[in-house]
mmCIF file of C-alpha atoms in Angstrom:
data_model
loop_
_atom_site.group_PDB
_atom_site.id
_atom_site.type_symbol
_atom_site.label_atom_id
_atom_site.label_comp_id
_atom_site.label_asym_id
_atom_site.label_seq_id
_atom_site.Cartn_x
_atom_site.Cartn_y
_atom_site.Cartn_z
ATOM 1 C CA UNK A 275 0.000 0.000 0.000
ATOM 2 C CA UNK A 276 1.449 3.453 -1.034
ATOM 3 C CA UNK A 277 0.606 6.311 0.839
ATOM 4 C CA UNK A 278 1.199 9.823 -0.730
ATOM 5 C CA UNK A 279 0.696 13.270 0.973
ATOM 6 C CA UNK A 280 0.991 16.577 -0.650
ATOM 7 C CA UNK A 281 2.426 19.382 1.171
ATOM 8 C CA UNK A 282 0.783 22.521 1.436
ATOM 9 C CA UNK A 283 4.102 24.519 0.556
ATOM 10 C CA UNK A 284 6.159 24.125 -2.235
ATOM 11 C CA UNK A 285 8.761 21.298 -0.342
ATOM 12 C CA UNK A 286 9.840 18.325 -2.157
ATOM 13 C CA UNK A 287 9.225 15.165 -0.426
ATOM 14 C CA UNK A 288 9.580 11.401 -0.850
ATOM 15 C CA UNK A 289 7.898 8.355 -0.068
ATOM 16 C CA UNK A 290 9.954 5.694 2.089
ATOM 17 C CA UNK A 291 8.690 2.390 3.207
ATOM 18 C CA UNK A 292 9.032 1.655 6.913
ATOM 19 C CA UNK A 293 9.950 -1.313 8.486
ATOM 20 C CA UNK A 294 5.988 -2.251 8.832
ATOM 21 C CA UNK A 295 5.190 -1.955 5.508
ATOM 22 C CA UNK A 296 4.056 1.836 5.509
ATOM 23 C CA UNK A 297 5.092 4.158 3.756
ATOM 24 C CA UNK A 298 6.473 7.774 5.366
ATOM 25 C CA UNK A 299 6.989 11.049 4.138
ATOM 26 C CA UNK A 300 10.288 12.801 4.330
ATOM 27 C CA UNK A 301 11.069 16.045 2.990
ATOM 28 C CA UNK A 302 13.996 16.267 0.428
ATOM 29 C CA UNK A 303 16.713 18.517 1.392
ATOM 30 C CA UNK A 304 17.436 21.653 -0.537
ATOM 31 C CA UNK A 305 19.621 22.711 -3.360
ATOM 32 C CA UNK A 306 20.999 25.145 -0.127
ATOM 33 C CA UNK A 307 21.075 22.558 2.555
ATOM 34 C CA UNK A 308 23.127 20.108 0.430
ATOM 35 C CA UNK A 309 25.822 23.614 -0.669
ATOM 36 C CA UNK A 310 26.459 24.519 2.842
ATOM 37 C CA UNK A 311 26.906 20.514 3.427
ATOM 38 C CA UNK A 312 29.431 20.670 0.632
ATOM 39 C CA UNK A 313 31.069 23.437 1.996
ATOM 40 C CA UNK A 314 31.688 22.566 5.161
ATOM 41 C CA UNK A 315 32.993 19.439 4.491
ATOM 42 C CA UNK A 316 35.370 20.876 1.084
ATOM 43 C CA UNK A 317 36.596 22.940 4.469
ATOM 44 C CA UNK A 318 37.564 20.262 6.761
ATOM 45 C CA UNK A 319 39.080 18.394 3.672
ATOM 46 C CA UNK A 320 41.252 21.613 2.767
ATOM 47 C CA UNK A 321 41.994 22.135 6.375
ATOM 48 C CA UNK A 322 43.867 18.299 6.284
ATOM 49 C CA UNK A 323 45.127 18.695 2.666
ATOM 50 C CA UNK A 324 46.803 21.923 4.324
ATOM 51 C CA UNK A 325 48.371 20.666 7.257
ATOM 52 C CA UNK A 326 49.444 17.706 5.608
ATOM 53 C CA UNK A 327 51.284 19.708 2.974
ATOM 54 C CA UNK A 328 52.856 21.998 6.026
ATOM 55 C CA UNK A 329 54.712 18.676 7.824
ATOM 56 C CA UNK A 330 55.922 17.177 4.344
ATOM 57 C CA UNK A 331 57.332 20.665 3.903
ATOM 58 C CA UNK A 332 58.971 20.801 7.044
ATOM 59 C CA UNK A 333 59.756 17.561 7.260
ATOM 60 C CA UNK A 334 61.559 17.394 3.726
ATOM 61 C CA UNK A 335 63.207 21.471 4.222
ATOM 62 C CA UNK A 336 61.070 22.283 1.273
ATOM 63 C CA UNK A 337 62.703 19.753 -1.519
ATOM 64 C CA UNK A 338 59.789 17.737 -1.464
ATOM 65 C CA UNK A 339 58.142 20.140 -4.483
ATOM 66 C CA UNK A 340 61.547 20.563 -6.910
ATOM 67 C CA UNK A 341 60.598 16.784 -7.966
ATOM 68 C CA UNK A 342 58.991 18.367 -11.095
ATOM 69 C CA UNK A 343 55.804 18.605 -12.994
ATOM 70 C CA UNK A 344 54.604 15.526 -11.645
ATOM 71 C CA UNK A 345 55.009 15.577 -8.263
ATOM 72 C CA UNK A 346 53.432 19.437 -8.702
ATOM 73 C CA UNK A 347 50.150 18.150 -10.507
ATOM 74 C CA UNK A 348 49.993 15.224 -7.641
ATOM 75 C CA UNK A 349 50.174 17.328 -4.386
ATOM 76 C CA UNK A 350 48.256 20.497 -5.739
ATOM 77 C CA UNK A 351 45.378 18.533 -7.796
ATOM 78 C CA UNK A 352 45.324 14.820 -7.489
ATOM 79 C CA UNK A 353 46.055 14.789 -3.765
ATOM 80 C CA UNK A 354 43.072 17.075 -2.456
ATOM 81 C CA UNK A 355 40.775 15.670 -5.431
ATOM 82 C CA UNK A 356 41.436 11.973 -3.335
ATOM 83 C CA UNK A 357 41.378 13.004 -0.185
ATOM 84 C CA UNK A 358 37.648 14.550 -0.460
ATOM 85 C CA UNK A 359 36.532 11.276 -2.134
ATOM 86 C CA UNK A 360 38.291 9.132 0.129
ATOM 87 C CA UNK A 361 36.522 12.014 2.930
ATOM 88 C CA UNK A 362 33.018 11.361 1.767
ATOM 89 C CA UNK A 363 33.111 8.024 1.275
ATOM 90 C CA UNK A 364 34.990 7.209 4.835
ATOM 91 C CA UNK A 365 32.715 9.743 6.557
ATOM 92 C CA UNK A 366 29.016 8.612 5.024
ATOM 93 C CA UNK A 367 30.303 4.870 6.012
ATOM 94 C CA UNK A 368 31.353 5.574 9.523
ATOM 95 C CA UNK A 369 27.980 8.120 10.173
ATOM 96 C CA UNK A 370 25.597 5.726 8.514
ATOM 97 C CA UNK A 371 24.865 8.025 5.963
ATOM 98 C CA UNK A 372 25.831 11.634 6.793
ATOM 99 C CA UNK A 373 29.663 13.438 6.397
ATOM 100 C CA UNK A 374 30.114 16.006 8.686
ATOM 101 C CA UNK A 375 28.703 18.449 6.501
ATOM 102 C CA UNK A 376 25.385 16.784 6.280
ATOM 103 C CA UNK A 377 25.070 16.013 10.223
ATOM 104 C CA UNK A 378 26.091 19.897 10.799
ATOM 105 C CA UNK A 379 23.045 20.809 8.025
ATOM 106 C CA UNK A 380 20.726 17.787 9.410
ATOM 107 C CA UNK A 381 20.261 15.925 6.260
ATOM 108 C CA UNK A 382 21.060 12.227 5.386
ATOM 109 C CA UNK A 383 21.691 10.019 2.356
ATOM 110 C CA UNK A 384 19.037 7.229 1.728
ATOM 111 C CA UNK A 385 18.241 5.112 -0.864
ATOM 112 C CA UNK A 386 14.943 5.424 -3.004
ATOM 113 C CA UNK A 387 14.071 1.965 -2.399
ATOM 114 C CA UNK A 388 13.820 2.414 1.492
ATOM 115 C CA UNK A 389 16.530 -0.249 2.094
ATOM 116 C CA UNK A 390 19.840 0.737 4.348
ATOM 117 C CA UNK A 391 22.578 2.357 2.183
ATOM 118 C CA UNK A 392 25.474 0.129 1.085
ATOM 119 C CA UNK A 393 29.424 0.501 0.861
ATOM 120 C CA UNK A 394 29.242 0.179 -2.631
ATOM 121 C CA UNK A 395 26.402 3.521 -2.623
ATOM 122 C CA UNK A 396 28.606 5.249 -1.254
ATOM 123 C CA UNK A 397 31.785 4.659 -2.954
ATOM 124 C CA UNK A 398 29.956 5.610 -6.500
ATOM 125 C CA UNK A 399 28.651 8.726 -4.626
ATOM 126 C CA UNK A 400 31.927 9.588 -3.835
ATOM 127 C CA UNK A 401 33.868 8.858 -6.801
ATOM 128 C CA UNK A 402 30.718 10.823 -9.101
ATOM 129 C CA UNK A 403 31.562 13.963 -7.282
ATOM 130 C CA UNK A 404 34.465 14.273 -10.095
ATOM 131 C CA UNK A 405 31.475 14.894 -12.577
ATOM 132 C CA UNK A 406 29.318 16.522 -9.910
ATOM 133 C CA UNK A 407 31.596 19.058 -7.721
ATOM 134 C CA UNK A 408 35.499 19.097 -9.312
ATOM 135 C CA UNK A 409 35.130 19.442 -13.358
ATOM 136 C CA UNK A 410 32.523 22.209 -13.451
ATOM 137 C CA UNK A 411 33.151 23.483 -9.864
ATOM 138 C CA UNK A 412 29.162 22.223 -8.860
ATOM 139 C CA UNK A 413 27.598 23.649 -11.490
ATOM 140 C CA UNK A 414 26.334 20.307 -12.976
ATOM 141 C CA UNK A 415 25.741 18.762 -9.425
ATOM 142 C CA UNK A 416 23.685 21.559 -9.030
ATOM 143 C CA UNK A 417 21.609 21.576 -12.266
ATOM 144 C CA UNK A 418 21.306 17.777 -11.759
ATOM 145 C CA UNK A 419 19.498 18.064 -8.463
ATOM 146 C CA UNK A 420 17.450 20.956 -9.308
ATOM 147 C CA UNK A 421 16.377 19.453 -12.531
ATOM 148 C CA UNK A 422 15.559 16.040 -10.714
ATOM 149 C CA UNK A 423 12.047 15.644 -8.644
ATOM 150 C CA UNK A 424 13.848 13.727 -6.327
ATOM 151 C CA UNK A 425 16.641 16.424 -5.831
ATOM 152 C CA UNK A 426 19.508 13.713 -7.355
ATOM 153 C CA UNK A 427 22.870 14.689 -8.503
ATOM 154 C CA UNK A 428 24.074 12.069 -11.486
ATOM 155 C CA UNK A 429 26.113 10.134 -8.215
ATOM 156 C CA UNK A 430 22.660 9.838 -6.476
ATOM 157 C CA UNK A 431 21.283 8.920 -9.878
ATOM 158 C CA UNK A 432 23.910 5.847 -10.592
ATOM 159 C CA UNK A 433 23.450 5.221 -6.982
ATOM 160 C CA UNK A 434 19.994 5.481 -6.792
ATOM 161 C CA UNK A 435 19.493 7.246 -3.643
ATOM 162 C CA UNK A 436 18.762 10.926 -2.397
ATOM 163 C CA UNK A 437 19.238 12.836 0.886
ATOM 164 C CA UNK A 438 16.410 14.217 2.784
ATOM 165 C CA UNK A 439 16.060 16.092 6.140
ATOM 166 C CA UNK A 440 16.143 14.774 9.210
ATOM 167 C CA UNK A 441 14.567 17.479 11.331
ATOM 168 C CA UNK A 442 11.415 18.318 9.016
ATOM 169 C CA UNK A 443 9.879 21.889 8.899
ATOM 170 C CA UNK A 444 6.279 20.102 9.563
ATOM 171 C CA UNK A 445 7.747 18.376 12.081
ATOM 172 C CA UNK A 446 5.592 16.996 14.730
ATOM 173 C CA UNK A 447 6.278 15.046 18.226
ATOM 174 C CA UNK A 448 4.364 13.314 20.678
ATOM 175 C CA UNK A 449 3.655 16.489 22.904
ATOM 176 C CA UNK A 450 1.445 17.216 20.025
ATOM 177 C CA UNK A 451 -0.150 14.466 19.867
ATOM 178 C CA UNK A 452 -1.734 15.170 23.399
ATOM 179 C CA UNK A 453 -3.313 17.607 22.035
ATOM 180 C CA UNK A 454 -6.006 15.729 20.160
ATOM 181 C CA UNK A 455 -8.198 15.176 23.617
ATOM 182 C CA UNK A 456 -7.652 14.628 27.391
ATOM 183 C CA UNK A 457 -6.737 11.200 28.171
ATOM 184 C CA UNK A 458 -7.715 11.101 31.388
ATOM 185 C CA UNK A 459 -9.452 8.425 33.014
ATOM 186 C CA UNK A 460 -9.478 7.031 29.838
ATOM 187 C CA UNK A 461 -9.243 2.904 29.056
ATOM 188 C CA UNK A 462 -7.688 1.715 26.175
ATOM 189 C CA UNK A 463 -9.753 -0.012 23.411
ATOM 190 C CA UNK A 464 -6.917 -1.702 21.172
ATOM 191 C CA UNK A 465 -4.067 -3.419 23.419
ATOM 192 C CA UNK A 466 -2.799 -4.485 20.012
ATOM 193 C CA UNK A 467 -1.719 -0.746 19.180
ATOM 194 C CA UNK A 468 1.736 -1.745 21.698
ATOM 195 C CA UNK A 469 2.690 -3.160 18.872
ATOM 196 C CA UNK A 470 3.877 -0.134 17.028
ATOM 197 C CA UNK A 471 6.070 2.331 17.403
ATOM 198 C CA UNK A 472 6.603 6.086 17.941
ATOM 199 C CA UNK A 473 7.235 6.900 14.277
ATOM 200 C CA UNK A 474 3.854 5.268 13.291
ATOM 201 C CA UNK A 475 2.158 6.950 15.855
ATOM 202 C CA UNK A 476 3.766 10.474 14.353
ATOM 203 C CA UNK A 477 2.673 9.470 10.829
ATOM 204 C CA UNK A 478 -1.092 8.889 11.981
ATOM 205 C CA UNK A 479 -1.398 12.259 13.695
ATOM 206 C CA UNK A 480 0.243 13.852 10.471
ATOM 207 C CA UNK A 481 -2.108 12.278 8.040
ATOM 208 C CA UNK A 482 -5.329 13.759 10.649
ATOM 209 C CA UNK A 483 -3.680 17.037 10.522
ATOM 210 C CA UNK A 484 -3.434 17.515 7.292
ATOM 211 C CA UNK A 485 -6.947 16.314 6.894
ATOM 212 C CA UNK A 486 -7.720 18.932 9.532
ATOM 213 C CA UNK A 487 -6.430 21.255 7.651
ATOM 214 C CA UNK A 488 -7.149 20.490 3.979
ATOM 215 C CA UNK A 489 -10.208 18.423 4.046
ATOM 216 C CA UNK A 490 -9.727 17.403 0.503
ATOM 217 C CA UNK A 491 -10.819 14.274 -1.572
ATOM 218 C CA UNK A 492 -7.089 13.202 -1.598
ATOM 219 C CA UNK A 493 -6.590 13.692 1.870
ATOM 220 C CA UNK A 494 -9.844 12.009 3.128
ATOM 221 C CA UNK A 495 -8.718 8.707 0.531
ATOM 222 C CA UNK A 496 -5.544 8.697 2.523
ATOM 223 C CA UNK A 497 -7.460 8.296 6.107
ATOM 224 C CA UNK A 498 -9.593 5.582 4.923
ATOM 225 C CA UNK A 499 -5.788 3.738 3.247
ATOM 226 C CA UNK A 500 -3.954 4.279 6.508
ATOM 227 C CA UNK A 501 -7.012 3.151 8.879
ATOM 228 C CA UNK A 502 -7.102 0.170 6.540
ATOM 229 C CA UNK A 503 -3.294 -0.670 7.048
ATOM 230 C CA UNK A 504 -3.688 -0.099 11.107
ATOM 231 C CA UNK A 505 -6.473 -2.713 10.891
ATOM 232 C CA UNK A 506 -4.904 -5.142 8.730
ATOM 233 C CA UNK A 507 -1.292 -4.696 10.761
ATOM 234 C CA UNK A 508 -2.973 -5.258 14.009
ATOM 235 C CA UNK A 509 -5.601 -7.641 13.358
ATOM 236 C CA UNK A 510 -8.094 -6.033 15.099
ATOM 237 C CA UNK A 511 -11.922 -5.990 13.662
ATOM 238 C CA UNK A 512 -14.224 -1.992 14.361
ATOM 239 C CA UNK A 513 -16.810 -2.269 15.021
ATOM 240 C CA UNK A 514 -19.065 0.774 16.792
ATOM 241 C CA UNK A 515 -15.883 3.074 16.629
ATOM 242 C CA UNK A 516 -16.739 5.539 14.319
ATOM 243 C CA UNK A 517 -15.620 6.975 11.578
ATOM 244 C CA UNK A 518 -11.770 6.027 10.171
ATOM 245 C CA UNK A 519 -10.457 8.868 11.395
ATOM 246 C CA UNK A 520 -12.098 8.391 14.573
ATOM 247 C CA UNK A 521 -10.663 5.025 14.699
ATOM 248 C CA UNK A 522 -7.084 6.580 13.892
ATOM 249 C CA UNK A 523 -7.516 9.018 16.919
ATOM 250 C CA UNK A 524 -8.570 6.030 19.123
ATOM 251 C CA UNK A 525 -4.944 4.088 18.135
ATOM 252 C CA UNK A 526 -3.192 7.496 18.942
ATOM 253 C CA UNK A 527 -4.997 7.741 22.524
ATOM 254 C CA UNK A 528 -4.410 4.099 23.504
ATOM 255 C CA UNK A 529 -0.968 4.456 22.615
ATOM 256 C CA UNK A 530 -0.269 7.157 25.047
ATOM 257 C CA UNK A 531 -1.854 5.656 27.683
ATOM 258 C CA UNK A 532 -0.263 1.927 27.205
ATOM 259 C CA UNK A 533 3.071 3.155 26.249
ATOM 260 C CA UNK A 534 3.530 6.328 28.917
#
């Protein structure tokens, strides 16, 4: 079952498949985001490339660049060209998605399928910044992702993944979720709803809300889809509960009082 929501501002999103089989919403992160990502990291990269250039100095008296063309086109274009790759490779392996950059800006590299990234995403990330960043100084990365609907350089293309926020700008959490009605004295209807976690209960309450707030045909088809999937995942039958979205706000409240 897909599940699709439409923003009511102009933010790219993208549909990911959880765990249970339902699909989430996450919004795409911007041509911005992903520059000052870039930049911060092309930073710490230059900062190395530096200081490693300082101690060979020292440590050779300065002889170490009379070798020649060669050794002048290796330290001064090959060597900082590797060392980013070998950075953003390393770095989105070891942070499980995220350089330095991208963990300072809050976005993450994922994959379009919903699975976990691999090594070998990565490493043809990294090696397609050559086409993406160093031959046209990010103008193609750039045109890439802003020509893409799923914000993609060509390394995210061959790699088929994307990177998307991790702190959303509709983000919701569970103090919010109080605010649907008092719980008090209240008794849980569906022990079953234990079951599930958090992150579901965040996607139900922003599927009501946006029905709250644009009652549309598209919105209402996606309450009746995602009441269907609760049913089905917890086995549970309705009967005298209501309306779907009454049932959906019934899951929320039994959650909070089973799980708090």
């Amino acid at each position: 079952m897909a599940f699709s929501f439409s923003l009511p501002c102009s933010m790219a999103s993208i549909d990911l498949l959880t765990a249970q089989n339902v699909e989430i919403e996450y919004e795409l992160a911007s041509l911005q985001e992903r520059f000052f990502a870039i930049l911060i990291d092309l930073l710490i990269v230059f900062g190395g490339y530096y200081a490693i250039l300082i101690l060979l100095s020292i440590a050779t008296e300065g002889r170490l660049f009379n070798g020649g063309g060669f050794l002048i086109a290796f330290f001064f274009y090959l060597l900082p060209i590797a060392l980013f790759v070998l950075y953003q490779f390393g770095t989105e392996v070891w942070l499980a998605g995220q350089s330095y950059g991208k963990r300072a800006m809050s976005i993450k590299v994922v994959r379009l399928d919903g699975h976990l990234t691999r090594l070998s995403d990565h490493l043809i990330r990294a090696v397609f910044y050559l086409v993406d960043l160093t031959m046209s100084a990010g103008v193609i990365g750039a045109l890439s992702i802003l020509a893409s609907p799923n914000r993609q350089r060509f390394g995210d293309h061959a790699a088929h993944t994307t990177v998307i926020r991790l702190q959303s700008k509709l983000r919701f959490d569970l103090g919010d979720i109080f605010k649907i009605e008092s719980i008090e004295g209240y008794e849980p209807t569906f022990e079953e709803v234990k079951q599930l976690t958090e992150s579901d209960m965040l996607l139900i309450k922003q599927t009501l809300s946006r029905y709250k707030s644009y009652p549309n045909p598209a919105h209402r088809q996606l309450i009746i889809e995602l009441a269907a999937r609760m049913k089905e995942l917890l086995q549970v039958e309705v009967n005298q509960v209501g309306t779907d979205e009454d049932f959906l706000k019934l899951l929320i409240r039994d959650y909070i009082v089973l799980t708090r």
